[in-house]
Amino acid sequence: MQVSKSLKRLIYWELGIPISLLVIGIYHGLIQTVYRAGLLQDVSFLKINYYQGLTLHGVINAVVLTTFFAVAFGHATMTYFLKREPNKKLSWISFALMTTGTVLAAWAMLAGKASALYTFYPPLKGHPLFYLGAALLIVGSWIPLYDWAKMYIAWKKENRDTKTPLAVLGTLINFIIWFVCTLAVAYEVLVLLLPWSMGLADVNVTLARTLFWFFGHALVYFWLLPAYIMFYVMLPKVAGGKLYSDLAGRVALFLFLLFSVPVGVHHQFSDPGIRQGVKFFHGMLTYAVAIPSFITAFTLAASLEYAGRTRGSKGWFGWMFKLPYLDKSRYLFAYFISGLILFIFGGLTGIVNASYSLNNVVHNTAWLPGHFHMTVAGPVFLAIIGMSTYLYSTMSGKKVFLPKINVIIPYLWMIGVLIFSTGLMWGGLIGEPRRTNMGLTYLNSKSNLFHPEWIPTTTLALLGGIIMFIAGMMFIVVFFGTMVRKKTAEGLLDLPVSEAYHDEKRIAIFDRFKPWLVAMAVIIVIAYVPAIMDANKNNGQSAPRFAPENPIPETLTK
Ligand code: HAS
């Protein structure tokens, strides 16, 4: 479909800004693996401190890129499926707020004044402008939901008995989850962290962490759902088949609405301030939030099997060999399938984390980044970069630069992540810590803390990191190479849309938000009221204080 120049420009900027920053984000990922393998034995490299680099890596890749992309992709899907464009003024205001927020936070991080990591909860403290930047990025990303809801209501009035398009349902559900979960982090930032970082008040660390994780786990589904929309709506089509069941997609999306938020305490199993019963309940709900992903795994596998059989496959597993893995004209398939293969392992390791007893073994070890690079740096990152190239190239009418390279990038990235995460998880199981500049100590043969058993694990992670870096840079070349090409066709917003193999008839409950929103609110209240009460009571005032740059309690250093 033809869309206005203003919308095109908006989407290009919303893709282009975070992808430019990605160069810094990816570079700092590589440098992390170099420090950890003991090849860098210093507190900083090229004047950027270890924790400063780690903060830049996490904030750019996991917060800025994902948020900008979700908004850009939301504009594309809502416009395409509802056949109307978002309000231009509001969309540009949202963009301006997000960009200002990013600039403020980037300044604070680059100036070394906010090495508080991407989770930015206390006791690590950042500059007030870092928190203000985070708040502006979030507020800016709220605006489109208001606008899209209006577009949806107008569409619904004209199409009362038509099923809501799956991509529209997914986008609205995703941004409702985002709105609800960011309320907690907005409160944390504005009421707790800003006054604390300006030296005006003390902070309740347990409460701040609890509010952060109210946001922090729902955040991972905010990252995931745009990829899920692509998998349900586009993957079967680009694979040459059909979506096995449309209803399965709807059920999965509504289950995410119910269970994405009330699970955050599974990040706090080791926090002494929160009682066992709350941890147990959040643990159970964490298993519940895995169900929509299991539904997705079976539905997508059935859809891919159908595609393989349509292409003439035989036997039980023959379909796997008939899919268009290296088809340059269907390069989105390569990005999607590589992400899905990684997610099999990312999902399974998530279930390990969710188990209270197993969590005691892996918490705060290198296992964790092993898990989350097979999720957020797996299906999420690959869907984001594949779709960014796709959206830019189709909307601008420019052919993809280096199409042969473009189709192998996701496989190279997948191999890199598999090696990298194996190194991290293996290390984690033998006690290797996460978020630690190991070049200074554990991987430094001159230190009395030297741990030679972590040499193979960190070397493996380094090897994976180098491969990921190469694949990441190849993507940057393809994306910006496409941008500078000449236009050869009319630029259109054109998304691949799958037909459903089972197109079940409309069921009212899966086309209405109200009952689900009420259920969502009830579960959140049950899960979080006791957690917040505990956090308020056990504020950890008597716990020793640490400054970010020094691992020794402040009381002992004064
Ligand atoms: Fe997680 C920590 C539990 C999913 C991201 N997670 C993290 C952190 C991040 C993260 C960033 O319970 C670290 C935060 C920090 O810095 O401290 N996670 C889970 C569970 C799931 C899960 C149960 N996580 C994700 C996703 C993420 C993500 C998605 C990003 C996008 N996670 C945890 C827990 C912790 C945690 C604890 C805290 C640990 C601690 O101690 O700190 C589930 O949602 C996973 C369900 C997924 C599946 C997989 C389905 C498979 C599919 C692929 C099918 C493949 C096909 C292809 C069809 C059940 C859909 C077949 C075709 C062929 C050709 C083979």
XYZ file of C-alpha atoms and ligand atoms in Angstrom:
623
model
C 0.000 0.000 0.000
C 1.056 3.593 -0.592
C 1.719 5.598 2.579
C 2.479 9.261 3.215
C 6.018 10.618 2.984
C 5.797 11.753 6.596
C 5.087 8.221 7.860
C 7.893 6.800 5.746
C 10.322 9.379 7.082
C 9.220 8.710 10.650
C 9.773 4.973 10.288
C 13.179 5.469 8.640
C 14.329 7.667 11.533
C 12.950 5.270 14.112
C 14.961 2.491 12.501
C 18.024 4.529 11.576
C 18.774 6.146 14.961
C 18.980 2.976 17.059
C 20.744 1.065 14.285
C 23.430 3.776 14.157
C 23.853 3.488 17.928
C 24.024 -0.283 17.527
C 27.587 0.122 16.237
C 28.565 1.303 19.746
C 26.363 -1.364 21.349
C 27.834 -4.253 19.368
C 31.408 -3.013 19.818
C 30.995 -2.990 23.591
C 29.603 -6.518 23.437
C 32.812 -7.695 21.798
C 34.968 -5.794 24.302
C 33.093 -7.479 27.160
C 34.187 -10.890 25.922
C 37.770 -9.626 25.580
C 37.871 -8.397 29.198
C 36.235 -11.552 30.477
C 38.662 -13.826 28.635
C 41.517 -12.010 30.379
C 42.974 -10.468 27.208
C 42.320 -7.017 28.645
C 43.609 -6.683 32.188
C 42.654 -3.132 32.997
C 39.742 -1.169 34.440
C 39.146 0.534 31.097
C 39.908 0.377 27.392
C 40.207 3.477 25.157
C 39.136 5.560 28.175
C 35.842 3.676 28.544
C 35.521 1.890 31.859
C 34.347 -1.761 32.000
C 30.986 -0.964 33.637
C 30.504 2.083 31.434
C 30.918 -0.153 28.358
C 28.611 -2.792 29.802
C 25.972 -0.134 30.490
C 26.264 1.229 26.932
C 25.996 -2.316 25.563
C 22.869 -3.181 27.548
C 21.047 0.145 27.278
C 21.615 0.608 23.530
C 20.927 -2.966 22.464
C 18.241 -4.020 24.896
C 16.403 -0.783 25.656
C 16.902 1.813 22.917
C 16.926 -0.473 19.856
C 13.988 -2.580 21.034
C 11.798 0.389 22.024
C 12.380 2.394 18.843
C 11.852 -0.707 16.738
C 8.624 -1.699 18.533
C 7.194 1.756 17.828
C 8.323 1.770 14.166
C 7.036 -1.757 13.581
C 3.781 -0.884 15.380
C 3.262 2.073 13.035
C 3.869 -0.221 10.047
C 1.529 -3.022 11.172
C -1.289 -0.768 12.396
C -1.198 1.257 9.183
C -1.022 -1.801 6.949
C -3.784 -3.828 8.572
C -6.178 -1.043 9.577
C -5.656 0.853 6.306
C -5.297 4.214 8.033
C -2.291 6.189 9.213
C -1.405 7.302 12.735
C -1.771 10.957 13.699
C 1.325 12.704 12.317
C 1.713 15.343 15.010
C 1.453 12.829 17.850
C 3.808 10.401 16.144
C 6.485 13.062 15.696
C 6.052 14.269 19.290
C 6.541 10.673 20.440
C 9.659 10.416 18.272
C 11.033 13.725 19.612
C 10.547 12.630 23.238
C 12.174 9.251 22.639
C 15.105 10.847 20.835
C 15.628 13.520 23.494
C 15.520 10.825 26.175
C 18.069 8.754 24.285
C 20.409 11.739 23.823
C 20.274 12.610 27.543
C 20.918 9.029 28.640
C 23.657 8.626 26.004
C 25.390 11.754 27.253
C 25.294 10.519 30.856
C 26.654 7.097 29.866
C 29.359 8.377 27.519
C 30.472 10.933 30.104
C 30.910 8.062 32.550
C 28.260 9.481 34.882
C 25.772 6.633 34.666
C 27.537 3.278 34.757
C 24.494 1.821 36.468
C 23.939 -1.022 33.943
C 20.801 -1.541 31.882
C 18.890 -2.555 34.992
C 19.828 0.757 36.693
C 18.459 -0.121 40.142
C 20.220 0.935 43.352
C 22.708 0.792 44.927
C 24.279 1.634 41.538
C 23.638 5.323 41.049
C 23.407 7.323 37.795
C 23.357 11.029 36.940
C 19.845 12.598 37.188
C 19.858 13.181 33.399
C 20.237 9.444 32.834
C 16.997 8.801 34.726
C 15.278 11.731 33.063
C 16.368 10.338 29.677
C 14.951 6.915 30.529
C 11.660 8.520 31.614
C 11.384 10.537 28.367
C 12.105 7.479 26.226
C 9.316 5.624 28.007
C 6.778 8.459 27.940
C 7.488 8.986 24.228
C 6.780 5.322 23.547
C 3.398 5.527 25.354
C 1.960 8.054 22.909
C 1.480 5.667 19.951
C -0.704 3.348 22.057
C -3.208 6.158 22.588
C -3.212 6.900 18.871
C -3.387 3.253 17.742
C -6.263 2.568 20.164
C -8.200 5.376 18.459
C -7.397 3.924 15.022
C -8.502 0.487 16.199
C -11.802 1.745 17.651
C -12.585 3.550 14.378
C -11.757 0.392 12.380
C -13.819 -1.797 14.697
C -16.893 0.428 14.212
C -16.716 -0.252 10.487
C -15.819 -3.950 10.837
C -17.857 -5.206 13.789
C -17.935 -8.871 12.843
C -14.454 -9.144 11.361
C -11.739 -10.761 13.443
C -9.138 -8.246 14.585
C -6.061 -8.868 12.420
C -3.542 -10.901 14.427
C -0.789 -8.312 13.977
C -3.065 -5.547 15.282
C -4.084 -7.657 18.266
C -0.425 -8.410 18.988
C 0.664 -4.774 18.712
C -2.110 -3.537 21.006
C -1.491 -6.299 23.560
C 2.220 -5.592 23.496
C 1.823 -1.896 24.135
C -0.773 -2.473 26.872
C 1.758 -4.730 28.629
C 4.364 -2.023 28.063
C 2.144 0.748 29.421
C 1.236 -1.222 32.556
C 4.760 -2.359 33.352
C 6.381 1.004 32.670
C 4.066 2.662 35.225
C 6.120 0.910 37.915
C 9.485 1.904 36.478
C 8.269 5.481 35.906
C 7.359 5.617 39.613
C 10.716 4.093 40.530
C 12.608 6.603 38.387
C 10.665 9.746 39.207
C 9.819 9.193 42.887
C 12.715 7.064 44.136
C 15.771 7.344 41.885
C 15.738 10.983 40.720
C 15.546 12.513 44.247
C 18.121 9.955 45.430
C 20.543 10.719 42.612
C 20.172 14.467 43.305
C 21.097 13.783 46.917
C 17.671 14.856 48.211
C 16.507 11.555 49.687
C 17.609 8.079 50.689
C 16.320 5.098 48.721
C 14.585 1.859 49.665
C 16.720 -0.578 47.679
C 14.338 -3.537 47.988
C 11.369 -1.457 46.847
C 13.306 0.012 43.921
C 14.383 -3.479 42.808
C 10.847 -4.824 43.166
C 9.430 -1.980 41.070
C 12.206 -2.460 38.536
C 11.423 -6.150 38.118
C 7.689 -5.455 37.897
C 8.803 -3.718 34.724
C 11.864 -5.809 33.925
C 10.328 -9.151 33.136
C 7.347 -7.772 31.250
C 9.994 -5.852 29.310
C 11.317 -9.128 27.884
C 7.894 -9.912 26.433
C 7.692 -6.383 25.064
C 10.889 -7.309 23.212
C 9.528 -10.685 22.168
C 6.029 -9.873 20.904
C 7.008 -7.975 17.736
C 9.022 -11.083 16.809
C 6.024 -13.307 17.640
C 3.814 -11.148 15.422
C 6.273 -11.740 12.578
C 6.385 -15.485 13.307
C 2.600 -15.909 13.313
C 1.717 -13.472 10.565
C 4.680 -13.585 8.176
C 6.834 -16.682 8.722
C 4.361 -19.243 7.275
C 3.979 -17.091 4.156
C 7.712 -16.606 3.584
C 8.214 -20.336 4.209
C 5.727 -21.056 1.425
C 2.965 -22.408 3.683
C 0.078 -21.413 5.935
C -0.350 -20.576 9.597
C -1.527 -23.818 11.193
C -4.070 -22.152 13.486
C -5.124 -18.525 13.714
C -6.846 -19.144 17.053
C -3.642 -20.510 18.589
C -2.019 -17.130 17.914
C -4.868 -15.280 19.619
C -4.807 -17.552 22.668
C -1.037 -17.133 22.987
C -1.235 -13.336 22.754
C -3.960 -13.045 25.404
C -2.033 -15.374 27.720
C 0.918 -12.987 27.450
C -1.405 -10.179 28.507
C -2.329 -12.142 31.640
C 1.051 -13.469 32.672
C 3.808 -11.148 31.411
C 3.776 -8.797 34.401
C 3.088 -10.787 37.600
C 6.289 -12.841 37.422
C 8.998 -10.269 38.213
C 9.893 -11.675 41.635
C 11.546 -14.637 39.877
C 14.451 -12.207 39.462
C 14.463 -11.743 43.238
C 14.462 -15.342 44.466
C 17.654 -14.448 46.356
C 16.328 -11.187 47.840
C 15.920 -11.816 51.569
C 13.316 -9.052 51.973
C 10.547 -10.896 50.114
C 8.713 -13.816 51.689
C 8.734 -17.393 50.353
C 5.006 -17.522 49.467
C 5.336 -14.563 47.080
C 8.351 -16.179 45.420
C 6.447 -19.462 45.077
C 3.455 -17.706 43.456
C 5.637 -15.767 41.004
C 7.515 -19.010 40.256
C 4.248 -20.759 39.353
C 3.137 -17.845 37.172
C 6.515 -18.000 35.422
C 5.691 -21.530 34.315
C 2.323 -20.157 33.137
C 3.984 -17.483 30.994
C 5.961 -20.221 29.217
C 2.685 -21.811 27.988
C 2.049 -19.289 25.168
C 5.581 -19.963 23.947
C 4.953 -23.718 23.962
C 1.741 -23.071 21.995
C 3.812 -20.969 19.594
C 6.476 -23.659 19.209
C 3.903 -26.307 18.234
C 1.894 -23.983 15.973
C 4.954 -22.742 14.115
C 6.434 -26.227 13.765
C 3.095 -27.397 12.273
C 3.056 -24.374 9.945
C 6.609 -25.095 8.791
C 5.808 -28.792 8.346
C 2.892 -27.770 6.122
C 5.233 -25.517 4.113
C 7.762 -28.356 3.719
C 5.078 -30.839 2.668
C 3.680 -28.355 0.144
C 7.175 -28.270 -1.324
C 7.105 -32.056 -1.697
C 8.802 -33.350 1.457
C 8.461 -36.988 2.557
C 8.672 -38.751 5.925
C 8.348 -37.352 9.427
C 11.165 -34.842 9.352
C 11.657 -34.365 5.604
C 9.918 -30.954 5.816
C 12.895 -29.544 7.679
C 15.040 -30.016 4.582
C 12.606 -28.391 2.169
C 12.444 -24.924 3.669
C 13.862 -21.842 1.859
C 16.897 -21.427 4.123
C 19.120 -19.657 1.606
C 16.544 -18.058 -0.668
C 17.746 -14.466 -1.147
C 14.308 -13.272 -2.162
C 12.804 -14.656 1.057
C 15.617 -13.575 3.341
C 13.196 -12.928 6.192
C 12.878 -16.694 6.508
C 16.585 -16.989 7.310
C 16.276 -14.363 10.063
C 13.161 -15.964 11.545
C 14.313 -19.585 11.527
C 17.731 -18.768 13.018
C 15.988 -16.890 15.822
C 13.584 -19.756 16.441
C 16.363 -22.326 16.633
C 18.114 -20.180 19.239
C 14.876 -19.730 21.125
C 14.479 -23.487 21.654
C 17.559 -23.257 23.921
C 16.725 -19.768 25.222
C 13.293 -20.997 26.321
C 14.557 -24.182 27.937
C 17.197 -22.307 29.935
C 14.475 -19.848 31.019
C 12.536 -22.748 32.510
C 15.665 -23.777 34.415
C 15.895 -20.222 35.810
C 12.275 -20.311 36.875
C 12.825 -23.297 39.131
C 13.487 -21.986 42.632
C 16.070 -24.628 43.482
C 17.910 -24.559 40.138
C 17.878 -20.768 40.243
C 20.080 -20.968 43.335
C 22.749 -22.600 41.173
C 22.619 -20.195 38.236
C 21.571 -16.826 39.704
C 24.122 -14.065 39.045
C 26.429 -16.459 37.226
C 27.474 -16.319 33.570
C 24.610 -18.767 32.873
C 22.210 -15.812 32.854
C 23.731 -13.878 29.940
C 23.944 -17.292 28.267
C 20.157 -17.567 28.630
C 19.293 -14.099 27.563
C 21.522 -13.947 24.512
C 19.516 -16.901 23.153
C 16.311 -14.921 23.694
C 16.812 -11.200 23.290
C 19.900 -11.597 21.086
C 18.199 -14.568 19.393
C 14.672 -14.358 17.975
C 14.241 -10.743 19.096
C 17.436 -9.252 17.645
C 17.267 -11.293 14.436
C 13.625 -10.373 13.838
C 14.444 -6.710 14.487
C 17.382 -6.504 12.097
C 15.758 -8.668 9.386
C 12.550 -6.617 9.522
C 14.459 -3.304 9.606
C 16.181 -4.171 6.333
C 12.875 -5.405 4.908
C 10.858 -2.342 5.940
C 13.484 0.095 4.727
C 14.043 -1.624 1.406
C 10.362 -2.131 0.513
C 9.215 1.302 1.702
C 12.007 3.103 -0.111
C 11.872 0.995 -3.264
C 15.617 0.247 -2.993
C 17.071 -3.222 -3.498
C 18.870 -4.826 -0.563
C 22.632 -4.251 -0.683
C 24.710 -7.482 -0.889
C 21.732 -9.880 -0.922
C 23.924 -13.009 -0.680
C 25.601 -11.675 2.457
C 22.241 -10.574 3.841
C 20.897 -14.115 3.791
C 23.883 -15.616 5.614
C 24.086 -12.972 8.364
C 21.430 -14.631 10.575
C 23.099 -18.072 10.365
C 26.484 -16.606 11.212
C 24.931 -14.724 14.130
C 23.159 -17.896 15.282
C 26.410 -19.888 15.252
C 28.120 -17.063 17.158
C 25.392 -16.953 19.807
C 25.372 -20.750 20.194
C 29.129 -20.809 20.838
C 29.040 -17.691 23.019
C 26.126 -18.870 25.155
C 27.602 -22.360 25.518
C 30.774 -20.797 26.929
C 28.799 -18.614 29.311
C 26.448 -21.338 30.503
C 29.228 -23.856 30.975
C 31.138 -21.210 32.935
C 28.041 -20.333 34.957
C 27.580 -23.933 36.020
C 31.117 -23.964 37.424
C 30.632 -20.691 39.268
C 31.796 -18.033 36.770
C 30.160 -14.726 37.781
C 28.288 -12.392 35.415
C 28.905 -8.616 35.224
C 32.531 -8.947 36.355
C 35.705 -7.556 34.820
C 37.462 -10.897 35.069
C 40.592 -9.677 33.308
C 41.504 -7.881 36.553
C 41.282 -10.932 38.757
C 39.864 -14.358 37.899
C 41.390 -14.536 34.427
C 44.652 -12.872 35.409
C 47.345 -15.434 36.174
C 49.162 -12.904 38.387
C 46.188 -12.496 40.690
C 45.705 -14.738 43.704
C 42.044 -14.980 42.622
C 43.058 -16.650 39.317
C 40.594 -19.372 38.225
C 42.203 -21.390 35.397
C 39.066 -23.555 35.032
C 37.338 -20.527 33.488
C 39.897 -20.216 30.667
C 38.082 -22.607 28.276
C 34.645 -21.159 29.069
C 35.660 -17.534 28.553
C 37.703 -18.425 25.451
C 34.628 -20.091 23.963
C 32.558 -17.001 24.776
C 35.249 -14.833 23.166
C 35.146 -16.933 19.991
C 31.347 -16.672 19.853
C 31.596 -12.936 20.559
C 33.982 -12.414 17.625
C 31.624 -14.274 15.260
C 28.653 -12.241 16.528
C 30.614 -9.033 16.074
C 31.436 -9.928 12.459
C 27.793 -10.814 11.714
C 26.610 -7.611 13.430
C 28.964 -5.458 11.374
C 27.872 -7.247 8.190
C 24.304 -6.254 9.030
C 25.359 -2.625 9.523
C 26.992 -2.675 6.067
C 23.892 -4.233 4.454
C 21.446 -1.843 6.167
C 23.313 1.380 5.499
C 24.465 0.082 2.098
C 20.785 -0.315 1.185
C 20.111 3.229 2.395
C 22.636 4.782 0.041
C 21.439 2.823 -3.014
C 19.345 4.339 -5.784
C 15.621 3.782 -5.820
C 14.611 1.203 -8.448
C 10.934 0.611 -7.700
C 7.947 2.360 -6.188
C 8.314 2.434 -2.404
C 5.381 0.677 -0.742
C 4.455 -0.554 2.703
C 4.013 -4.217 1.882
C 4.074 -6.948 4.524
C 3.986 -10.686 3.822
C 0.738 -12.026 5.296
C 0.007 -15.728 5.826
C -3.310 -17.392 5.212
C -4.516 -19.623 8.028
C -4.734 -23.402 7.514
C -7.357 -23.535 10.268
C -9.124 -20.183 10.096
C -11.422 -20.753 13.083
C -14.581 -18.681 13.188
C -14.600 -15.532 15.276
C -14.932 -16.187 19.024
C -16.048 -12.999 20.768
C -13.845 -13.440 23.856
C -10.705 -13.504 21.685
C -11.724 -10.271 20.044
C -12.405 -8.218 23.171
C -9.930 -6.636 25.534
C -12.068 -5.841 28.584
C -12.365 -9.295 30.235
C -8.649 -9.920 29.731
C -7.696 -6.531 31.131
C -9.777 -7.154 34.247
C -8.199 -10.603 34.719
C -4.755 -9.080 34.160
C -5.386 -6.436 36.859
C -6.644 -9.034 39.365
C -3.617 -11.323 38.917
C -1.207 -8.391 39.180
C -2.822 -7.185 42.411
C -2.690 -10.668 43.963
C 0.922 -11.157 42.883
C 2.290 -7.721 43.688
C 0.501 -6.280 46.729
C 2.261 -8.669 49.152
C 5.575 -8.209 47.307
C 5.396 -4.401 47.630
C 4.328 -4.681 51.275
C 7.350 -6.880 51.999
C 9.643 -4.512 50.142
C 8.320 -1.560 52.137
C 8.787 -3.357 55.429
C 12.229 -4.810 54.719
C 13.919 -1.798 53.209
C 17.420 -3.037 53.918
C 18.460 0.181 55.685
C 20.824 -1.780 57.875
C 22.534 -3.470 54.916
C 26.048 -2.186 54.172
C 26.249 0.465 51.422
C 28.472 0.136 48.364
C 29.667 2.740 45.875
C 29.583 1.466 42.279
C 33.325 1.826 41.780
C 34.330 0.023 44.964
C 33.408 -3.538 46.010
C 34.065 -2.765 49.683
C 31.200 -1.437 51.869
C 31.337 2.351 52.309
C 31.366 1.989 56.112
C 34.713 0.194 55.923
C 36.286 2.668 53.514
C 35.390 5.872 55.388
Fe 14.288 -14.925 30.793
C 16.345 -13.720 33.293
C 12.835 -17.079 33.014
C 12.004 -15.899 28.388
C 15.300 -12.339 28.778
N 15.596 -13.363 30.979
C 16.364 -13.068 32.078
C 17.179 -11.923 31.782
C 16.859 -11.518 30.523
C 15.866 -12.428 30.029
C 17.425 -10.314 29.771
O 12.674 -17.421 36.049
C 18.252 -11.339 32.700
C 17.813 -10.124 33.441
C 18.969 -9.596 34.251
O 19.764 -8.846 33.685
O 19.106 -9.981 35.399
N 12.758 -16.279 30.718
C 12.349 -17.090 31.711
C 11.271 -17.960 31.245
C 11.043 -17.617 29.938
C 11.968 -16.557 29.620
C 10.560 -19.018 32.014
N 13.768 -14.275 28.945
C 12.790 -14.797 28.137
C 12.690 -14.021 26.927
C 13.620 -13.016 27.036
C 14.280 -13.184 28.307
C 11.720 -14.304 25.814
C 13.971 -11.910 26.102
C 13.352 -11.657 24.998
N 14.553 -15.343 32.757
C 13.813 -16.215 33.492
C 14.202 -16.115 34.908
C 15.204 -15.148 34.994
C 15.397 -14.684 33.623
C 13.674 -16.864 36.052
C 15.902 -14.629 36.257
C 17.054 -15.479 36.612
C 17.906 -14.884 37.698
O 18.201 -15.618 38.630
O 18.318 -13.719 37.647
C 9.966 -18.228 29.040
O 9.138 -17.216 28.521
C 10.551 -19.053 27.930
C 9.505 -19.817 27.166
C 10.037 -20.276 25.854
C 9.896 -21.482 25.317
C 10.562 -21.801 23.997
C 9.572 -21.939 22.859
C 10.323 -22.209 21.596
C 9.994 -21.680 20.366
C 10.862 -22.037 19.204
C 10.262 -23.148 18.383
C 11.112 -23.457 17.199
C 10.632 -23.798 15.977
C 11.598 -24.036 14.859
C 9.196 -23.928 15.677
C 9.134 -22.543 26.002
C 8.806 -20.833 20.148
C 11.636 -25.505 14.480
C 12.263 -25.654 13.157
C 13.438 -26.263 12.907
C 13.927 -26.338 11.528
C 14.260 -26.883 14.006
